[in-house]
CSV table of C-alpha atoms and ligand atoms in Angstrom, one decimal:
chain,number,residue,atom,x,y,z
A,21,MET,CA,36.1,-6.6,-24.2
A,22,HIS,CA,34.8,-4.4,-21.4
A,23,GLU,CA,33.9,-1.9,-24.1
A,24,MET,CA,30.5,-3.8,-24.2
A,25,GLY,CA,29.9,-2.8,-20.6
A,26,ILE,CA,31.1,0.7,-21.2
A,27,THR,CA,28.8,1.0,-24.2
A,28,ARG,CA,25.8,-0.3,-22.1
A,29,GLY,CA,26.6,2.5,-19.7
A,30,ILE,CA,26.7,5.1,-22.5
A,31,LEU,CA,23.3,3.9,-23.8
A,32,GLU,CA,21.7,3.7,-20.4
A,33,ALA,CA,22.6,7.4,-19.7
A,34,ALA,CA,21.6,8.4,-23.3
A,35,PHE,CA,18.2,6.6,-23.2
A,36,GLU,CA,17.4,8.0,-19.8
A,37,ALA,CA,18.0,11.6,-21.0
A,38,ALA,CA,16.3,11.0,-24.3
A,39,GLU,CA,13.2,9.5,-22.8
A,40,GLU,CA,12.9,12.3,-20.3
A,41,ARG,CA,12.4,14.6,-23.2
A,42,GLY,CA,10.2,12.3,-25.2
A,43,ALA,CA,12.7,11.9,-28.0
A,44,THR,CA,11.8,9.9,-31.0
A,45,ARG,CA,15.4,9.4,-32.1
A,46,ILE,CA,19.0,9.9,-30.9
A,47,ALA,CA,21.1,11.2,-33.7
A,48,GLU,CA,24.5,11.6,-32.0
A,49,ILE,CA,26.1,10.7,-28.7
A,50,ARG,CA,29.2,12.5,-27.6
A,51,ILE,CA,31.6,11.0,-25.1
A,52,ARG,CA,35.0,12.1,-23.6
A,53,VAL,CA,37.6,9.5,-23.0
A,54,GLY,CA,40.9,10.1,-21.2
A,55,GLU,CA,44.2,8.8,-22.6
A,56,LEU,CA,45.0,7.0,-19.5
A,57,THR,CA,42.0,4.7,-19.7
A,58,GLU,CA,42.1,1.3,-21.4
A,59,ILE,CA,39.4,2.1,-23.9
A,60,VAL,CA,39.9,1.0,-27.5
A,61,GLU,CA,37.8,3.2,-29.7
A,62,PHE,CA,37.4,0.5,-32.4
A,63,ALA,CA,36.0,-1.9,-29.9
A,64,LEU,CA,33.7,0.8,-28.6
A,65,GLN,CA,32.3,1.6,-32.0
A,66,PHE,CA,31.9,-2.1,-32.7
A,67,ALA,CA,29.9,-2.6,-29.5
A,68,PHE,CA,27.9,0.6,-30.2
A,69,GLU,CA,26.9,-0.8,-33.7
A,70,SER,CA,25.9,-4.1,-32.3
A,71,LEU,CA,23.8,-2.7,-29.4
A,72,THR,CA,21.9,0.1,-31.0
A,73,PRO,CA,19.7,-1.6,-33.7
A,74,GLY,CA,16.1,-1.6,-32.8
A,75,THR,CA,16.7,1.2,-30.1
A,76,LEU,CA,16.2,5.0,-30.1
A,77,ALA,CA,19.9,5.2,-31.0
A,78,GLU,CA,19.7,3.1,-34.2
A,79,GLY,CA,21.9,4.6,-36.8
A,80,ALA,CA,23.2,7.2,-34.3
A,81,LYS,CA,26.8,8.5,-34.5
A,82,LEU,CA,29.1,7.9,-31.5
A,83,ALA,CA,31.5,10.9,-31.4
A,84,VAL,CA,34.6,10.3,-29.2
A,85,GLU,CA,36.6,13.2,-27.9
A,86,HIS,CA,40.0,12.1,-26.6
A,87,VAL,CA,41.6,13.9,-23.6
A,88,GLY,CA,45.4,13.9,-23.0
A,89,ALA,CA,47.0,13.3,-19.6
A,90,ARG,CA,47.7,16.2,-17.4
A,91,SER,CA,48.9,16.4,-13.8
A,92,ARG,CA,49.7,18.9,-11.1
A,93,CYS,CA,53.0,18.6,-9.2
A,94,GLY,CA,52.5,17.7,-5.6
A,95,ARG,CA,55.6,19.8,-4.6
A,96,CYS,CA,55.8,22.9,-6.8
A,97,GLY,CA,52.3,23.0,-8.2
A,98,THR,CA,53.3,23.1,-11.8
A,99,GLU,CA,50.6,21.7,-14.2
A,100,PHE,CA,52.0,19.8,-17.1
A,101,ASP,CA,50.9,17.5,-19.9
A,102,HIS,CA,52.5,14.1,-20.1
A,103,GLY,CA,52.2,10.6,-21.5
A,104,ARG,CA,51.8,7.3,-19.6
A,105,PHE,CA,55.4,6.8,-18.8
A,106,ASP,CA,56.7,10.2,-18.0
A,107,ALA,CA,54.5,11.6,-15.3
A,108,LEU,CA,57.5,13.4,-13.6
A,109,CYS,CA,57.2,17.1,-12.9
A,110,PRO,CA,59.3,18.9,-15.7
A,111,GLU,CA,60.2,21.7,-13.2
A,112,CYS,CA,61.3,19.8,-10.1
A,113,GLY,CA,61.3,16.1,-11.1
A,114,ASN,CA,58.8,15.2,-8.4
A,115,PRO,CA,57.1,11.9,-9.2
A,116,PHE,CA,54.2,12.3,-6.7
A,117,ASN,CA,51.6,14.3,-8.7
A,118,GLU,CA,47.8,14.8,-8.7
A,119,PRO,CA,46.1,13.7,-11.9
A,120,VAL,CA,44.2,16.6,-13.4
A,121,ALA,CA,43.0,15.0,-16.7
A,122,GLY,CA,43.4,11.8,-18.6
A,123,ARG,CA,41.1,9.4,-16.7
A,124,GLU,CA,37.8,10.7,-18.0
A,125,LEU,CA,35.0,8.4,-19.1
A,126,LEU,CA,32.1,10.8,-19.6
A,127,ILE,CA,29.0,11.1,-21.6
A,128,THR,CA,28.9,14.8,-22.5
A,129,SER,CA,25.8,15.4,-24.6
A,130,ILE,CA,23.4,13.9,-27.0
A,131,ASP,CA,21.5,15.2,-30.1
A,132,ILE,CA,17.9,14.1,-30.2
A,133,GLU,CA,14.8,14.5,-32.3
A,134,THR,CA,11.6,15.2,-30.5
A,135,PRO,CA,8.0,15.3,-31.9
A,136,GLU,CA,8.0,19.0,-31.2
A,137,GLY,CA,11.2,19.4,-33.2
A,138,LEU,CA,9.6,17.3,-35.9
A,139,ALA,CA,6.6,19.7,-36.1
A,140,ASP,CA,9.0,22.7,-36.3
A,141,ALA,CA,10.8,21.0,-39.2
A,142,LEU,CA,7.5,20.4,-41.0
A,143,GLU,CA,6.3,23.9,-40.6
A,144,ASP,CA,9.7,25.3,-41.8
A,145,PRO,CA,11.0,23.0,-44.4
A,146,GLY,CA,14.2,25.0,-44.7
A,147,PRO,CA,16.0,26.0,-48.0
A,148,ALA,CA,16.8,22.4,-49.1
A,149,ALA,CA,13.3,21.2,-48.9
A,150,GLY,CA,12.0,24.5,-50.3
A,151,ALA,CA,14.2,24.1,-53.4
A,152,VAL,CA,12.7,20.6,-54.0
A,153,ALA,CA,9.1,21.9,-53.6
A,154,ALA,CA,9.8,24.8,-56.0
A,155,GLY,CA,11.2,22.4,-58.5
A,156,GLU,CA,11.2,23.8,-62.0
A,157,GLU,CA,9.6,20.8,-63.7
B,7,MET,CA,17.4,18.6,-33.5
B,8,GLU,CA,17.9,19.4,-29.9
B,9,ARG,CA,21.2,19.1,-28.0
B,10,VAL,CA,20.9,17.8,-24.4
B,11,ASP,CA,23.9,18.2,-22.1
B,12,ILE,CA,24.5,15.2,-19.8
B,13,GLY,CA,28.0,15.6,-18.4
B,14,LYS,CA,27.9,12.3,-16.4
B,15,PRO,CA,30.4,9.5,-15.9
B,16,ILE,CA,29.6,6.7,-18.3
B,17,LEU,CA,30.0,4.2,-15.4
B,18,ASP,CA,27.7,6.4,-13.2
B,19,ARG,CA,25.6,3.4,-12.0
B,20,ASN,CA,28.7,1.3,-11.2
B,21,GLU,CA,30.3,4.2,-9.4
B,22,ARG,CA,27.1,5.0,-7.3
B,23,LEU,CA,26.8,1.3,-6.3
B,24,ALA,CA,30.6,1.2,-5.5
B,25,ALA,CA,30.1,4.2,-3.2
B,26,GLU,CA,27.3,2.4,-1.4
B,27,ASN,CA,29.5,-0.7,-1.1
B,28,ARG,CA,32.3,1.4,0.3
B,29,GLU,CA,30.0,2.9,2.9
B,30,ALA,CA,28.6,-0.5,3.9
B,31,PHE,CA,32.1,-1.9,4.3
B,32,ALA,CA,33.2,1.1,6.3
B,33,ARG,CA,30.2,0.8,8.6
B,34,ALA,CA,31.0,-2.8,9.2
B,35,GLY,CA,34.6,-2.0,9.8
B,36,VAL,CA,35.8,-4.4,7.1
B,37,PHE,CA,38.7,-3.7,4.7
B,38,VAL,CA,38.3,-4.8,1.1
B,39,LEU,CA,41.2,-5.7,-1.2
B,40,ASP,CA,40.6,-6.1,-4.9
B,41,LEU,CA,43.3,-8.5,-6.3
B,42,MET,CA,43.8,-8.3,-10.1
B,43,ALA,CA,46.0,-10.5,-12.3
B,44,SER,CA,46.2,-12.5,-15.5
B,45,PRO,CA,44.9,-16.1,-15.5
B,46,GLY,CA,47.6,-18.3,-14.0
B,47,ALA,CA,49.5,-15.6,-12.2
B,48,GLY,CA,48.7,-17.3,-8.9
B,49,LYS,CA,45.8,-15.3,-7.5
B,50,THR,CA,44.4,-18.2,-5.5
B,51,SER,CA,47.8,-19.3,-4.0
B,52,THR,CA,48.6,-15.7,-3.2
B,53,ILE,CA,45.2,-15.4,-1.4
B,54,LEU,CA,45.9,-18.6,0.5
B,55,ALA,CA,49.4,-17.5,1.5
B,56,THR,CA,48.0,-14.1,2.6
B,57,VAL,CA,45.2,-15.8,4.6
B,58,ALA,CA,47.8,-18.0,6.3
B,59,ALA,CA,49.9,-15.0,7.2
B,60,LEU,CA,47.1,-12.9,8.6
B,61,ARG,CA,44.4,-15.2,9.9
B,62,ASP,CA,45.6,-15.1,13.5
B,63,ARG,CA,45.1,-11.3,13.5
B,64,TYR,CA,42.1,-10.8,11.2
B,65,ARG,CA,38.8,-12.5,10.4
B,66,ILE,CA,39.0,-13.0,6.6
B,67,ALA,CA,36.6,-13.9,3.9
B,68,VAL,CA,37.1,-14.3,0.1
B,69,ILE,CA,35.0,-13.3,-2.8
B,70,GLU,CA,35.9,-15.3,-5.9
B,71,GLY,CA,35.1,-13.7,-9.2
B,72,ASP,CA,37.4,-15.6,-11.4
B,73,ILE,CA,35.3,-17.5,-14.0
B,74,ALA,CA,38.3,-19.7,-15.0
B,75,SER,CA,38.6,-21.3,-11.6
B,76,LYS,CA,35.4,-22.5,-10.2
B,77,VAL,CA,37.3,-24.8,-7.9
B,78,ASP,CA,38.9,-21.9,-6.1
B,79,SER,CA,36.2,-21.1,-3.6
B,80,GLU,CA,36.2,-24.8,-2.6
B,81,LYS,CA,40.0,-24.6,-2.0
B,82,VAL,CA,39.6,-21.5,0.1
B,83,LYS,CA,36.7,-23.0,2.1
B,84,ALA,CA,38.8,-26.0,2.8
B,85,HIS,CA,41.1,-23.7,4.8
B,86,GLY,CA,38.1,-22.7,7.0
B,87,ILE,CA,37.7,-19.3,5.4
B,88,PRO,CA,34.2,-18.1,4.3
B,89,ALA,CA,34.1,-17.8,0.5
B,90,VAL,CA,31.5,-16.7,-2.0
B,91,GLN,CA,31.7,-17.5,-5.6
B,92,ILE,CA,30.4,-14.8,-8.0
B,93,ASN,CA,28.7,-16.0,-11.2
B,94,THR,CA,30.0,-13.3,-13.6
B,95,GLY,CA,28.1,-14.8,-16.5
B,96,GLY,CA,31.2,-14.7,-18.6
B,97,ALA,CA,32.0,-11.1,-17.9
B,98,CYS,CA,35.7,-10.0,-18.2
B,99,HIS,CA,35.6,-8.0,-15.0
B,100,LEU,CA,33.7,-7.6,-11.7
B,101,GLU,CA,31.3,-4.7,-11.2
B,102,SER,CA,30.1,-3.2,-8.0
B,103,GLU,CA,26.6,-4.8,-8.2
B,104,MET,CA,28.2,-8.3,-8.2
B,105,ILE,CA,30.2,-7.3,-5.1
B,106,ARG,CA,27.1,-6.0,-3.4
B,107,ARG,CA,25.3,-9.3,-3.9
B,108,ALA,CA,28.3,-11.4,-2.8
B,109,ALA,CA,28.7,-9.2,0.3
B,110,GLU,CA,25.1,-9.9,1.3
B,111,ALA,CA,26.0,-13.6,1.7
B,112,LEU,CA,28.8,-12.7,4.1
B,113,PRO,CA,28.6,-11.8,7.8
B,114,LEU,CA,30.2,-8.4,7.3
B,115,ASP,CA,30.1,-7.4,11.0
B,116,GLU,CA,32.1,-10.5,11.9
B,117,LEU,CA,34.9,-9.7,9.3
B,118,ASP,CA,38.0,-7.6,9.2
B,119,LEU,CA,39.2,-8.3,5.7
B,120,ILE,CA,37.6,-9.4,2.4
B,121,ILE,CA,39.9,-10.4,-0.4
B,122,VAL,CA,38.2,-10.1,-3.8
B,123,GLU,CA,39.7,-12.2,-6.5
B,124,ASN,CA,38.9,-10.3,-9.7
B,125,VAL,CA,38.5,-12.0,-13.1
B,126,GLY,CA,41.8,-13.0,-14.7
B,127,ASN,CA,42.4,-10.0,-17.0
B,128,LEU,CA,44.8,-7.0,-17.0
B,129,VAL,CA,42.6,-4.6,-18.9
B,130,CYS,CA,38.9,-4.6,-18.0
B,131,PRO,CA,39.0,-4.6,-14.2
B,132,THR,CA,40.9,-1.3,-14.2
B,133,GLU,CA,37.9,0.9,-15.1
B,134,PHE,CA,35.5,-0.5,-12.5
B,135,ASP,CA,35.4,0.7,-8.9
B,136,LEU,CA,34.0,-2.0,-6.7
B,137,GLY,CA,34.0,-0.1,-3.5
B,138,GLU,CA,37.3,-1.6,-2.4
B,139,ASP,CA,39.8,0.1,-0.1
B,140,ALA,CA,42.8,-0.9,-2.3
B,141,LYS,CA,43.4,-2.4,-5.7
B,142,VAL,CA,46.6,-4.5,-5.9
B,143,MET,CA,47.9,-6.5,-8.9
B,144,ILE,CA,49.8,-9.7,-9.1
B,145,LEU,CA,52.3,-10.2,-11.9
B,146,SER,CA,54.0,-13.6,-12.2
B,147,VAL,CA,57.6,-13.9,-13.4
B,148,PRO,CA,56.8,-16.2,-16.4
B,149,GLU,CA,54.6,-13.4,-17.8
B,150,GLY,CA,57.7,-11.3,-18.4
B,151,HIS,CA,59.1,-8.0,-17.3
B,152,ASP,CA,57.7,-6.1,-20.3
B,153,LYS,CA,54.0,-6.5,-19.1
B,154,PRO,CA,53.9,-2.9,-17.8
B,155,TYR,CA,54.6,-1.6,-21.3
B,156,LYS,CA,51.6,-3.6,-22.7
B,157,TYR,CA,49.2,-3.0,-19.8
B,158,PRO,CA,50.3,0.3,-18.2
B,159,ASN,CA,46.9,1.2,-16.7
B,160,ILE,CA,46.7,-1.6,-14.2
B,161,PHE,CA,50.1,-0.7,-12.9
B,162,GLN,CA,49.0,2.9,-12.5
B,163,ILE,CA,45.9,2.2,-10.5
B,164,SER,CA,47.4,-0.5,-8.2
B,165,GLU,CA,48.5,0.6,-4.8
B,166,ALA,CA,51.0,-2.2,-4.7
B,167,VAL,CA,52.4,-4.8,-7.1
B,168,VAL,CA,53.0,-8.4,-6.0
B,169,LEU,CA,55.6,-10.1,-8.2
B,170,ASN,CA,54.8,-13.8,-7.8
B,171,LYS,CA,56.7,-17.0,-8.7
B,172,TYR,CA,59.9,-15.1,-7.8
B,173,ASP,CA,61.6,-18.5,-7.4
B,174,THR,CA,61.4,-19.1,-11.1
B,175,MET,CA,63.4,-15.9,-11.9
B,176,GLY,CA,66.4,-18.1,-13.0
B,177,VAL,CA,64.3,-20.0,-15.5
B,178,PHE,CA,62.7,-17.1,-17.2
B,179,ASP,CA,64.5,-14.2,-18.8
B,180,PHE,CA,63.0,-11.7,-16.4
B,181,ASP,CA,64.9,-8.4,-16.0
B,182,GLU,CA,63.9,-7.4,-12.5
B,183,GLU,CA,65.8,-4.1,-12.6
B,184,GLU,CA,64.0,-3.0,-15.7
B,185,PHE,CA,60.6,-4.2,-14.4
B,186,ARG,CA,61.0,-2.2,-11.2
B,187,SER,CA,62.1,0.9,-13.1
B,188,VAL,CA,59.1,0.8,-15.4
B,189,VAL,CA,56.7,0.3,-12.5
B,190,ARG,CA,58.4,3.3,-10.8
B,191,SER,CA,57.9,5.4,-13.9
B,192,LEU,CA,54.2,4.5,-14.1
B,193,ASN,CA,53.4,4.6,-10.4
B,194,PRO,CA,56.2,5.9,-8.2
B,195,ALA,CA,54.4,5.4,-5.0
B,196,ALA,CA,53.6,1.7,-5.4
B,197,PRO,CA,55.8,-0.8,-3.6
B,198,VAL,CA,56.8,-4.1,-5.4
B,199,PHE,CA,56.7,-7.3,-3.3
B,200,ALA,CA,58.6,-10.3,-4.7
B,201,ILE,CA,57.0,-13.4,-3.4
B,202,SER,CA,56.7,-17.2,-4.0
B,203,ALA,CA,53.2,-17.8,-2.9
B,204,THR,CA,53.3,-21.6,-2.9
B,205,LYS,CA,56.6,-21.6,-0.9
B,206,GLY,CA,55.8,-18.7,1.4
B,207,ASP,CA,58.9,-16.7,0.5
B,208,GLY,CA,58.5,-12.9,0.7
B,209,VAL,CA,54.8,-13.3,1.8
B,210,GLU,CA,55.6,-11.7,5.2
B,211,ALA,CA,56.6,-8.3,3.9
B,212,TRP,CA,53.5,-8.2,1.6
B,213,ALA,CA,51.2,-9.3,4.4
B,214,GLU,CA,52.7,-6.6,6.7
B,215,TRP,CA,52.0,-3.9,4.1
B,216,LEU,CA,48.4,-5.1,3.9
B,217,ALA,CA,48.1,-5.2,7.7
B,218,ASP,CA,49.4,-1.6,7.8
B,219,ARG,CA,46.8,-0.5,5.3
B,220,ILE,CA,44.1,-2.2,7.4
B,221,GLU,CA,45.3,-0.5,10.5
B,222,SER,CA,45.5,2.9,9.0
B,223,ALA,CA,42.0,2.5,7.5
B,224,ARG,CA,40.8,1.7,11.1
B,225,SER,CA,42.5,4.7,12.7
B,226,ARG,CA,41.1,7.0,10.0
B,227,ALA,CA,37.6,5.5,10.7
B,228,ALA,CA,38.1,5.9,14.5
B,229,ALA,CA,39.2,9.6,14.0
B,230,GLN,CA,36.0,10.3,12.1
B,231,GLY,CA,34.1,8.8,14.9
C,19,ZN,ZN1,57.3,20.2,-9.4
């Protein structure tokens, strides 16, 4: 269950960025996970749900983008997609290749609410809120 | 709602500390080996056999991270080798910060090789850089030749694979040819060393590989001044 440690890493980075901007809430955290890592998304979501209550990220969504494995042939330079067990160059059969993608473990972005954003939202309630205000009763 | 781009490794902090460890180890001229395996694969006996094979040539210390075996550091110390036990607090893997703290308790300048015994686990240690020079895994014959299908990542990131308890090959239904071929498909560059750590069989070839890695790290360091 190293997903606990991974999730702590995600939250550490997210809180740092959110606090820098004076965020009042984190609504969504986006991460990118390579196919060649040993990350189980279910365990990640579980850890996320157990670590976020009472924090800025309470109720936030964790969006996981999966990235397939891709390598560049060390001999002929061909770039090709592959699975875990078939990392041979399809052009020349060379097994010694440079990984290009598939080992990612990145936090890409977060969506936050800030007091400023909140003020904007209050000034401009938007069509949905407007519809309620102009209720026909 | 405001979107903030971060674009940072999730294990950023671990990776930064690992880079600092790597630098400190390089400055002290010490080679660090991270040994990973399942519980019971024979990590401690492999370490003892490796120490026995190399102790005339290198000054060796051991960092014990395996929570399952608190007695291990005592066993290692009984062989006259400095050993530090890490209290992982029940974690399933070691992180670079634990290595940094353990290394502070060792006389780095008086060492050539540190062997780190990672926590017995084939999954979690694979994502964590410790600042080591090489990651190597041990698989023991009783675990079965199909382990690489279940835990491919550890075979992919290991620079070499030690196949321990080779003397029990006859007892277990271990298909060595298939094992070697799967390991090749996952990690074509990694050599497989068949050893029986407790008997000493095959240890020499493994120890020579490690000695070669230590020497090439040294000549690289010397070339960089
Ligand atoms: Zn090619």
